[in-house]
Amino acid sequence: MEKHYNYSLKKLNTFNIDVKAKIFTEVNSTEDIEALISDDTFLVNERLVLGGGSNILFTKDFDGIVVKIANKGITVVDEDQDFVYVKAEAGEVWDDLVDYCVMNNWGGLENLSLIPGQVGASPIQNIGAYGVEIKDVFHSLLAVNIFSGEKREFFPDDCRFGYRDSVFKNSEKGNYIIFSVVFKLKKHKHNINVDYGNIKDECAKLNITNPSIQDIRKIICSIRNAKLPEVGEIGSAGSFFKNPVVDYDKFVELKSKFPELVSFPDNDKVKLAAGWLIDKAGWKGFREGDYGVFPTQALVLVNYGNAKGMDVFSLGMKIIEKVRDMFGIELETEVNVL
Ligand code: EPU
């Protein structure tokens, strides 16, 4: 295991925050991961397992070991008449997997096009966009317990998926490293999901009446490109906050005060668009020095250059305060703040 000391993490987090790790190493195979977990350096230090670094905000140097997961590979492990079971190693870039599946006409991941990050993080976070979440196409994953070295397969029930949530953010937090994930994708009769937001409008604009999964991918890429900062160009980690879920009574109270409030039903509760709340609270496009709120999507905080993580974090806290004062709603961060 090659170790680097006092290593800059700037290129390893999409917020482009310039902090250092006391120790850094990269793992390129499951064998590397097994060697890592039997190495004392890994076990005695504080640990951070990093995928694409696309859901993290560093506010200080990391006084421990950072491990970059970089094992790659996509294989078909099984198929039947209707489904194909595609296994991707944890270090695969998420959108490369989506692209590969859409090109092969395997349906299910297309609505999750262009989400930054790597495959291994996708079930931890139960990533979601445009009406689809990972849990809808997840078959299983293989992970290793870092303390016992035991390998375990997790099926959907074991993962306890929720909105941007899973067992890996709760009772099993920090206990496992994910080797690979298997997705169950459709070979034909695709479930074309155009219900969310303006996908239907985009289809109409392009005169597409019967969109294919290839059309959906193209449309979602163009919607995201128009709204969200391009990874690598401007530092960000996508949505900085979760969309808050409130009781129906609270929703009715707010809706009477703010008739334009954007909301979605969520079982017997109501999910509110945090982007709308932040926008309404006047933060959209705010900029001070190198940090700010993205001008076309208020849910996204950005680093225009050399912002400090602490500046971005303080901005997040000010937004939480303003939204609390104005709407009586407590926003929660979606990004992991370290
Ligand atoms: N809105 C505003 N002003 C804004 C931003 C949004 O009024 O500045 C309104 C929009 O007009 C729309 C509603 O809020 O009516 C929802 O906005 P959008 O469709 O952009 O989605 P979102 O709720 O802001 C969520 C996910 C995104 C995902 C999109 C599309 C969360 C926390 N975020 O955002 O995920 O791409 O839906 O499905 O659930 C991420 O997790 O990093 C992420 C980008």
PDB file of C-alpha atoms in Angstrom, residues 138-145 150-161 167-168 172 175-178 180-182:
ATOM      1  CA  PHE A 138     -30.703  -1.913  -7.064  1.00  0.00           C
ATOM      2  CA  HIS A 139     -30.204  -5.679  -6.915  1.00  0.00           C
ATOM      3  CA  SER A 140     -27.391  -6.172  -4.371  1.00  0.00           C
ATOM      4  CA  LEU A 141     -23.961  -5.075  -3.301  1.00  0.00           C
ATOM      5  CA  LEU A 142     -20.846  -6.766  -1.976  1.00  0.00           C
ATOM      6  CA  ALA A 143     -18.994  -5.140   0.899  1.00  0.00           C
ATOM      7  CA  VAL A 144     -16.328  -6.015   3.424  1.00  0.00           C
ATOM      8  CA  ASN A 145     -16.555  -5.347   7.134  1.00  0.00           C
ATOM      9  CA  GLU A 150     -16.033 -10.644   6.642  1.00  0.00           C
ATOM     10  CA  LYS A 151     -17.535 -10.157   3.181  1.00  0.00           C
ATOM     11  CA  ARG A 152     -21.268  -9.633   3.045  1.00  0.00           C
ATOM     12  CA  GLU A 153     -23.847  -9.317   0.313  1.00  0.00           C
ATOM     13  CA  PHE A 154     -26.548  -6.707   0.989  1.00  0.00           C
ATOM     14  CA  PHE A 155     -29.946  -6.988  -0.683  1.00  0.00           C
ATOM     15  CA  PRO A 156     -32.521  -4.145  -0.859  1.00  0.00           C
ATOM     16  CA  ASP A 157     -34.110  -4.883   2.529  1.00  0.00           C
ATOM     17  CA  ASP A 158     -30.708  -5.007   4.227  1.00  0.00           C
ATOM     18  CA  CYS A 159     -29.896  -1.525   2.896  1.00  0.00           C
ATOM     19  CA  ARG A 160     -32.967   0.183   4.443  1.00  0.00           C
ATOM     20  CA  PHE A 161     -33.088   2.812   1.726  1.00  0.00           C
ATOM     21  CA  VAL A 167     -28.142   1.690   6.615  1.00  0.00           C
ATOM     22  CA  PHE A 168     -24.621   2.820   5.615  1.00  0.00           C
ATOM     23  CA  GLU A 172     -23.545   0.486   9.728  1.00  0.00           C
ATOM     24  CA  ASN A 175     -18.296  -0.336   9.187  1.00  0.00           C
ATOM     25  CA  TYR A 176     -18.098  -1.436   5.551  1.00  0.00           C
ATOM     26  CA  ILE A 177     -16.238  -0.706   2.352  1.00  0.00           C
ATOM     27  CA  ILE A 178     -18.308  -1.432  -0.738  1.00  0.00           C
ATOM     28  CA  SER A 180     -19.230  -3.543  -6.108  1.00  0.00           C
ATOM     29  CA  VAL A 181     -22.916  -3.004  -6.829  1.00  0.00           C
ATOM     30  CA  VAL A 182     -25.279  -5.052  -9.029  1.00  0.00           C
TER      31      VAL A 182
END
